[in-house]
Coordinates of C-alpha atoms and ligand atoms in Angstrom, one line a residue:
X123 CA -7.2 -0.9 1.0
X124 CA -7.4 -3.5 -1.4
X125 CA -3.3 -4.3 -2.1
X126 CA -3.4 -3.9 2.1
X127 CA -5.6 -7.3 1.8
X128 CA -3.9 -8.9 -0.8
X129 CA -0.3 -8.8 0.3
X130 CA -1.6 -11.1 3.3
X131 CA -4.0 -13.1 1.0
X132 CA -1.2 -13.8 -1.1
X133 CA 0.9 -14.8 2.0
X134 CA 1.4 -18.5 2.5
X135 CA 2.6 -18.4 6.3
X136 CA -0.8 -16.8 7.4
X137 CA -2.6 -19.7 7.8
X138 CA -6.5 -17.9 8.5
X139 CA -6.3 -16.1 5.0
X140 CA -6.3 -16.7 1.4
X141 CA -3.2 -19.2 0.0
X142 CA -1.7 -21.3 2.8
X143 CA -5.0 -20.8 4.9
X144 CA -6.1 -23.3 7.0
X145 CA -9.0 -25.9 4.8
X146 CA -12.3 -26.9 5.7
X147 CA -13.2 -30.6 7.4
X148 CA -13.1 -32.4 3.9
X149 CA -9.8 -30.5 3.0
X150 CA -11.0 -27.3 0.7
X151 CA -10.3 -24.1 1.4
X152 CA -12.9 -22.1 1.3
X153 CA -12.5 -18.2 1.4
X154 CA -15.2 -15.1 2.9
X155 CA -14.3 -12.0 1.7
X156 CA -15.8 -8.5 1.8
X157 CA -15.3 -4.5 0.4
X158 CA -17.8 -1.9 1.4
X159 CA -17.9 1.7 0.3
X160 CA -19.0 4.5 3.1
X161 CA -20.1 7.3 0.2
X162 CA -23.4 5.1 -1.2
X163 CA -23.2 2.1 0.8
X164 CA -22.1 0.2 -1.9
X165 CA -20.7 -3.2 -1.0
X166 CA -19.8 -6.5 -2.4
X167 CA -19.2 -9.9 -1.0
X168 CA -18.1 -13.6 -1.1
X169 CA -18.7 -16.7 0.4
X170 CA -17.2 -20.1 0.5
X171 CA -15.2 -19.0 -2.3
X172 CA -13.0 -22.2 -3.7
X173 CA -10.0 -21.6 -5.8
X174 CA -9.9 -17.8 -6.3
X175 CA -7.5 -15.0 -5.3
X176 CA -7.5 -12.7 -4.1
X177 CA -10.9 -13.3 -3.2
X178 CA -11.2 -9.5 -2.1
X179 CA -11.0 -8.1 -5.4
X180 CA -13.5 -10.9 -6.4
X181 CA -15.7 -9.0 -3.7
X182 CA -14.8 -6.2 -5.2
X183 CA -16.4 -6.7 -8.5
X184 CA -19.2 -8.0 -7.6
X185 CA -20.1 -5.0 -6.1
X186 CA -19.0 -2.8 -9.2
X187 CA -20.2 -5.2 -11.5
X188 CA -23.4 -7.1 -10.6
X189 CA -26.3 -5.6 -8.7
X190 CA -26.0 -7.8 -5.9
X191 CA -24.4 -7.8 -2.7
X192 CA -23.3 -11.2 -1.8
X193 CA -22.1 -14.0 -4.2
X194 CA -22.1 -17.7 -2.6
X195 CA -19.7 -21.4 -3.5
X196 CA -19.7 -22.1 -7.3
X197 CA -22.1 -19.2 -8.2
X198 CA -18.8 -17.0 -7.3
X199 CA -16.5 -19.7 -8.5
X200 CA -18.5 -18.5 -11.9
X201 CA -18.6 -15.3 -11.7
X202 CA -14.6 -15.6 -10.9
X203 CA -13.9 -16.9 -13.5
X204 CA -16.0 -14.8 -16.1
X205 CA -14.4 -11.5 -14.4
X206 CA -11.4 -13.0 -15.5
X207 CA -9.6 -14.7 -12.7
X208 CA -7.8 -17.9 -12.6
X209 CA -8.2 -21.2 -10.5
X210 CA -5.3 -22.1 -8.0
X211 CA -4.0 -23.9 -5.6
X212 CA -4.4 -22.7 -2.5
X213 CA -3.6 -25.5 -0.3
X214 CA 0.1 -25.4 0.7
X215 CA 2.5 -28.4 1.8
X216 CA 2.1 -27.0 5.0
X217 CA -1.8 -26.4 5.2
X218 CA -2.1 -30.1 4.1
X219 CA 0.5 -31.1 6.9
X220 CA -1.8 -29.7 9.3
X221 CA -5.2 -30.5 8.1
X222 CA -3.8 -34.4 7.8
X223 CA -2.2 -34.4 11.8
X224 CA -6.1 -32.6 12.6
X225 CA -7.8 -35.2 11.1
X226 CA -5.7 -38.2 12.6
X227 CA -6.0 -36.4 16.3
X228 CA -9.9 -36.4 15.4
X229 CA -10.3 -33.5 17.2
X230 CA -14.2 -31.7 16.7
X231 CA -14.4 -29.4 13.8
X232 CA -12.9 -25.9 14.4
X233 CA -10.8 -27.0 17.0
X234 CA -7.0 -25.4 16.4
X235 CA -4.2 -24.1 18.1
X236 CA -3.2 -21.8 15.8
X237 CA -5.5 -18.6 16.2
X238 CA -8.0 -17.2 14.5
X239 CA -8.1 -14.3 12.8
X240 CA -9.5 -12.5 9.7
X241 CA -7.5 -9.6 7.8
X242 CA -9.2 -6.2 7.6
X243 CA -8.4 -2.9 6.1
X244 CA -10.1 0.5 6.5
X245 CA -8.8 3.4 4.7
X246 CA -10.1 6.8 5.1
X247 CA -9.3 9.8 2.5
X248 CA -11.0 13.0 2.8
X249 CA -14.2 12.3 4.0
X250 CA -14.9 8.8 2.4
X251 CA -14.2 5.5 4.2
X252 CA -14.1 2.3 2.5
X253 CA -13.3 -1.4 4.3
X254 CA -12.6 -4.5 3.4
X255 CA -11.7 -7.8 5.1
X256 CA -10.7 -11.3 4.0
X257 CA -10.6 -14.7 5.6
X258 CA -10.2 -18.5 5.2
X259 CA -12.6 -18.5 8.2
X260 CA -12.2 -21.4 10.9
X261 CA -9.7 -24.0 10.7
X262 CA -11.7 -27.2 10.3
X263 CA -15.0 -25.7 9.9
X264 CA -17.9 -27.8 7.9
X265 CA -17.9 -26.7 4.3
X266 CA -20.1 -24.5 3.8
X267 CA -20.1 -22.6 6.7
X268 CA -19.8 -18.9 6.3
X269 CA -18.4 -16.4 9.1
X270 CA -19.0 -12.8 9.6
X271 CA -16.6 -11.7 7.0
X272 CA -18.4 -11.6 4.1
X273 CA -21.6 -10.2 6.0
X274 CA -22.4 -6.3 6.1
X275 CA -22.8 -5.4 9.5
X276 CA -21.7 -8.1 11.1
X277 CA -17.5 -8.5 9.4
X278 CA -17.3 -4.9 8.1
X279 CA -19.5 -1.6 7.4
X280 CA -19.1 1.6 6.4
X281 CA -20.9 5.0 6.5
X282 CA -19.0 8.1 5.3
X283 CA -21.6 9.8 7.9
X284 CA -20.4 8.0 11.0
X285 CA -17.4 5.8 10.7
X286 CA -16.4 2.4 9.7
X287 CA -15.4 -0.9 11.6
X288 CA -13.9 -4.3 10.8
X289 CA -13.7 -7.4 12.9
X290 CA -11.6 -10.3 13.3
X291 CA -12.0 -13.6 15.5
X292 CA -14.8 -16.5 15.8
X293 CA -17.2 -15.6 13.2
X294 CA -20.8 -16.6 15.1
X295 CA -20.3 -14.7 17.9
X296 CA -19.7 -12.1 15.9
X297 CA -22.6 -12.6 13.7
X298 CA -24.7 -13.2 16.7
X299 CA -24.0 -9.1 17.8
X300 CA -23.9 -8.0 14.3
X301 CA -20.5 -6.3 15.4
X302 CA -19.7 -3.6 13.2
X303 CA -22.6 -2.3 12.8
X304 CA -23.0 -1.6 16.3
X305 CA -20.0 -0.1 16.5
X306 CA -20.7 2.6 13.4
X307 CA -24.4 2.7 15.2
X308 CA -22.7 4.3 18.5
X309 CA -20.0 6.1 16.6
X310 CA -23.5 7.7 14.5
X311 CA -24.6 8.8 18.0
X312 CA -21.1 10.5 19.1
X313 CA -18.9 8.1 20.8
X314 CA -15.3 8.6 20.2
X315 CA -14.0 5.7 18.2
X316 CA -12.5 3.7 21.4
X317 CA -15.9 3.7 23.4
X318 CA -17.5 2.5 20.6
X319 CA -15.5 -0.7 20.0
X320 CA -15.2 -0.8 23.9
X321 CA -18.9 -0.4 24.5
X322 CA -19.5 -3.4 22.3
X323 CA -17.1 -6.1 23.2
X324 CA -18.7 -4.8 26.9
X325 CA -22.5 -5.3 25.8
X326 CA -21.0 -8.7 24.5
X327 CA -20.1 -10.2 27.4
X328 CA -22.3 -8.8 29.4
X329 CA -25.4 -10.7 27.2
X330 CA -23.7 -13.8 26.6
X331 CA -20.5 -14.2 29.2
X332 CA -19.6 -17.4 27.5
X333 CA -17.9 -14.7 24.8
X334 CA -15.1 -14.0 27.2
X335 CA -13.8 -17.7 26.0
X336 CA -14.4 -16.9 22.5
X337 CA -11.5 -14.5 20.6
X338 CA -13.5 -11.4 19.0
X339 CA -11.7 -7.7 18.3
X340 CA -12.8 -4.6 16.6
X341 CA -11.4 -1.7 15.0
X342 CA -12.9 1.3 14.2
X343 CA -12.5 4.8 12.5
X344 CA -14.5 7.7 13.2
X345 CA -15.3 10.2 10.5
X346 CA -13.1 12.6 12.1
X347 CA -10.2 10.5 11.6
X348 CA -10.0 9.4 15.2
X349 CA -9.2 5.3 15.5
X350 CA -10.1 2.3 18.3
X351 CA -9.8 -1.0 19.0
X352 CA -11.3 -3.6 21.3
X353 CA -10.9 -7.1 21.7
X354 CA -12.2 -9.8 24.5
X355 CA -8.8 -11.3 24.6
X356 CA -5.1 -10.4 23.9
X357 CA -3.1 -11.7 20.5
X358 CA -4.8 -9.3 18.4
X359 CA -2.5 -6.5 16.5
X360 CA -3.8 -3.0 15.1
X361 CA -1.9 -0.5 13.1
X362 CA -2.7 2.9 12.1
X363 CA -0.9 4.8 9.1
X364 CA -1.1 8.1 8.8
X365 CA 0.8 9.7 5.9
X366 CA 4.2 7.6 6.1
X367 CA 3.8 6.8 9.8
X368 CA 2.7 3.5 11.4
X369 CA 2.1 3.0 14.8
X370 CA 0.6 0.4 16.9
X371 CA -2.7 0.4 18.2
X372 CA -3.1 -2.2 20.3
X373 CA -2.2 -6.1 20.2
Ligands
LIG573 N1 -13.9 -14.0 11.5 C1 -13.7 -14.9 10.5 C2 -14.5 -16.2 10.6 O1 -14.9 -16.6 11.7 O2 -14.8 -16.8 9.6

């Protein structure tokens, strides 16, 4: 789960994740990042992260490593660095290219063409889920602002007793519904993976039909194995692998 984050943290073309991710309004990239464990709830979590990669395993640690669940801007910066990870660049000649042709176009803070979208990872091994997810968060965005990434229940949960889901798109609407816990919440009560994440999106725009304009998805595994996916939009993409097989779940 973990090196499944990484390889696109560490991946300069993504531009909504780690290195090469889009920056903030003044310029800084600022990371959310997030690892929960389904066997004892454990979990770990960063926000507004400057600096630090892979800001996952940062999240990692501080749930192995502190008592606390979320770490925040230079109080993770710190505990970054005394965990034993090194300050970097992550701007990119091409992040800065766009971040300088935003600001001359003066266009509103998280406006951007380019999509939106978070990388998460849920691995399941017999009978345990864990879930992590990782994002540079909206293009644009004020510093400071945190998404749902780094929040339990809202970016990612786990329970080995129901399932585990992960989300991806604009952070405050998906805040707003604390997502993923929902979705574990209906898988708890016996909906198949699919109706769960389905169910949601549903209940979504059916409190609040403005979220049809907004780009959400889910993704869900059941503690049977079984997988879903929902989104309120297309441009998503969803892969399962089971043993050496990948297949698509849904884009
Ligand atoms: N889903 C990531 C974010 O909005 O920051």
């Amino acid at each position: 789960v973990e090196q499944g984050v990484i390889a696109v943290e560490m991946n300069r073309r993504v531009h909504s994740v780690g290195r090469g991710g889009l920056p903030n309004s003044s310029g800084q990239v600022e990371l959310d990042a997030a690892w929960m464990e389904g066997s004892q709830l454990r979990a770990g979590g960063v926000a507004a992260l400057r600096d630090f990669l892979p800001a996952v395993s940062v999240a990692r640690k501080v749930m192995e490593k502190t008592p606390h669940v979320l770490l925040v801007g230079e109080g993770a910066e710190g505990f970054a660095r005394q965990q034993g990870f090194r300050s970097q660049r992550l701007l990119t000649k091409e992040s800065i290219r766009l971040w300088r042709e935003w600001k001359r176009n003066q266009a509103p803070p998280g406006a951007s063409g380019s999509g939106h979208d978070t990388v998460g990872v849920i691995g399941w091994h017999k009978g345990h889920a864990i879930v992590a997810c990782s994002t540079s968060g909206l293009p644009w965005k004020l510093p400071g602002r945190v998404g749902d990434s780094p929040i339990i229940g809202a970016g990612l949960y786990a329970d080995d007793q129901a399932g585990a889901a992960v989300a991806t798109g604009i952070g405050e609407e998906i805040l707003r519904f604390s997502v993923t816990s929902r979705v574990v919440e209906a898988m708890r009560r016996g909906a198949s993976a699919q109706n769960a994440c389905e169910g949601v999106i549903r209940f979504m725009i059916r409190r609040k039909p403005e979220t049809t304009k907004a780009m959400v998805a889910v993704l869900a595994v059941r503690k049977d194995g079984q997988c879903g996916v929902a989104a309120t939009c297309r441009g998503f993409s969803a892969y399962v692998r089971k043993d050496k097989h990948i297949t698509e779940l849904g884009s």
